[in-house]
Structures are given as C-alpha cells and as structure tokens.
Amino acid sequence: MSSSPSKPLPLFPSSLLHNLFTSHQPNAAFSHLSRLLSTPSGIDRALMLVQYTSALLSSQLSKLLNLYLRRLATRFATNASSTLLPNEKVIATFPAPPIAARLVSTIASAKAATALCSDVRAALRLWGLLGMWAWARGTYLSPPKDALVKALTWGQICVNTSYYVLEHGAYLAGKGVIRGWSAEKIGNWWRIATICFGAHVGMEFVRLARVRSLRMQERVEKLQGKEGGVDGDVEDMAGLEKQEDVKWLTAWQINAAYAPLCVHWSTPGGFVSDTVYGLLGSAAAVLYVRPLWAACA
C-alpha cells in the first residue's frame, strides 16, 4: 500500500507570519523606526549613531586584540626561554589563533561600516546649502529680538554656508567629480571646512549662554507678575520652562561633544584617541536621536 506524498513544508509557517504581523510590540517598534528613517534628519542621525558606535567598537576590539597578542607572545617567550642557551635568540612564526582572526575580521568590518556611514552622510549633506538658504530667509523675515543673538545667528549662517561650500568641493573632488585638484588642495579644503564648523560651535556656546541669560531674566519678570496668580497658570509655566531647560541642556551637551572633535579634525593627525573619538561622536549621536525618537512616537 503506497503512502501519499507528503506536502512540502511552507517556507514560513502561517503561525509565525501571523504572530510577526499582528504582535503589537515588534510592529510598534518597526513602525517607530520607520517613521524615524522617513525624514532626512532621522536618516542622518541614525547613520551618525552607527558611524561612531562602529568606531568605538573597532577601537575597543583593537585594544582587546593587542592585549591578547601580547599575552600570547609573553606565554611563548616564557616557555621558550627555558630551552634556550645564554644569548640565544629564536624567531618563530605561527598561524593566528581563530579568536585573533575573528577579532581582525570584526575590526575590519567595523571600520568599513564607519567609513561607509561617513561617506553616505557626506553625500546626503550635498543638499545642505538649501537648508542654509531656508535658515537665512527665516532669520531675515523673523530676526531674533536680541541684538547679540541676531549677530551670532547671522555669523553661524555665514560660517555654515562656507563649511558646506568647502566640504562639497573637497568631497566631490575626492570622488573625481571635480577634476584637477591635488590631494593637498582637497586636504586643505577639508581642514578649513572643519575650522568653519568649529567656529559655528564656538558661536553656539556664546548664543546658548545668552539665551540662558535672557530666559532667566524673563522668568524672574513672569514670577513677579504672577504673584497671587492662579496655581494652574504657574504649573503650566513651570512645565514649559522644564521643556525649555531640557532642550537647552541637550543643545549644550551636543556642542560640548563636538568641540574637541572639531579641534581633532582640524589638527594634522588629530589629537584624541580612537576611543575618545568614538565616545564623543556616539554621545552626540544619542543626544540627537533621543528627541527625534520621542517625536516619532
């Protein structure tokens, strides 16, 4: 008696697909991430996070690899010294242990991810001059009331516009789109672009300090005017002030993370370690992504 042929198993069981598409928790997270990555700023900040965390990962794995190889060499030297005659030397080569090979491969992948994200972000910034036009137009039509904040804002617009022009030129020349540039000229344009961004960071510290001072004066005036006022109004004002404080502190922290990086980028050879570089960039990326993620809820 012949048995009936068995039915082929489905590639994805229906129960798995049902749970995947109907379960609230993963779908909410995927939808949240989709909304974040549907905007240019969300894409750039997500890439920034991957870029600097990959740099941090590669730096830590490199330290781990060096530590492992040093211990391996010390163990080999200790074992070999007992069999050597005085003043006798030995030179030995042996294949890398599997764990070392895996570390080398992972480090190379992390560095490649860092370079790829940096390259993609630079390409996405090719439209940055349009943002500068919108910023300048908005400032012209609705300028800040404080004279110092107004002057700093226009200064930031000028240095950021210069930054984009210099970065675009260096990036396109480095990719061969603009021809005839020497490697020295490309490097100089990158360096000057970084100096322009550093000028923006410096002015941002002054602007944030001025904004903080103006807000404190405004709050004192409001509190004096609210004496004997309704409790609900006072609570609403306190809630708004808390939101303002959080935004101000986040902007200051991002600026503080960028400041040493600007000096690092504009200094030949840099001056911060790969670990510090990854930590500062990752910190700035997290601070950027956190409010964007909350806004996509």
mmCIF file of C-alpha atoms in Angstrom, residues 165-174 176-190:
data_model
loop_
_atom_site.group_PDB
_atom_site.id
_atom_site.type_symbol
_atom_site.label_atom_id
_atom_site.label_comp_id
_atom_site.label_asym_id
_atom_site.label_seq_id
_atom_site.Cartn_x
_atom_site.Cartn_y
_atom_site.Cartn_z
ATOM 1 C CA VAL A 165 30.824 75.011 0.098
ATOM 2 C CA LEU A 166 34.239 73.789 1.260
ATOM 3 C CA GLU A 167 33.026 70.316 2.202
ATOM 4 C CA HIS A 168 31.107 69.876 -1.047
ATOM 5 C CA GLY A 169 34.158 70.917 -3.073
ATOM 6 C CA ALA A 170 36.514 68.597 -1.184
ATOM 7 C CA TYR A 171 34.067 65.677 -1.264
ATOM 8 C CA LEU A 172 33.291 65.965 -4.976
ATOM 9 C CA ALA A 173 36.957 66.442 -5.849
ATOM 10 C CA GLY A 174 37.861 63.413 -3.766
ATOM 11 C CA GLY A 176 36.588 62.582 -9.036
ATOM 12 C CA VAL A 177 33.509 64.632 -9.911
ATOM 13 C CA ILE A 178 35.570 67.835 -9.822
ATOM 14 C CA ARG A 179 38.771 67.227 -11.735
ATOM 15 C CA GLY A 180 42.252 68.668 -11.463
ATOM 16 C CA TRP A 181 42.508 69.035 -7.672
ATOM 17 C CA SER A 182 45.623 67.849 -5.910
ATOM 18 C CA ALA A 183 45.450 65.755 -2.757
ATOM 19 C CA GLU A 184 46.942 68.697 -0.850
ATOM 20 C CA LYS A 185 44.199 71.057 -2.025
ATOM 21 C CA ILE A 186 41.491 68.566 -1.110
ATOM 22 C CA GLY A 187 43.007 68.125 2.348
ATOM 23 C CA ASN A 188 43.229 71.888 2.868
ATOM 24 C CA TRP A 189 39.580 72.359 1.926
ATOM 25 C CA TRP A 190 38.547 69.632 4.361
#
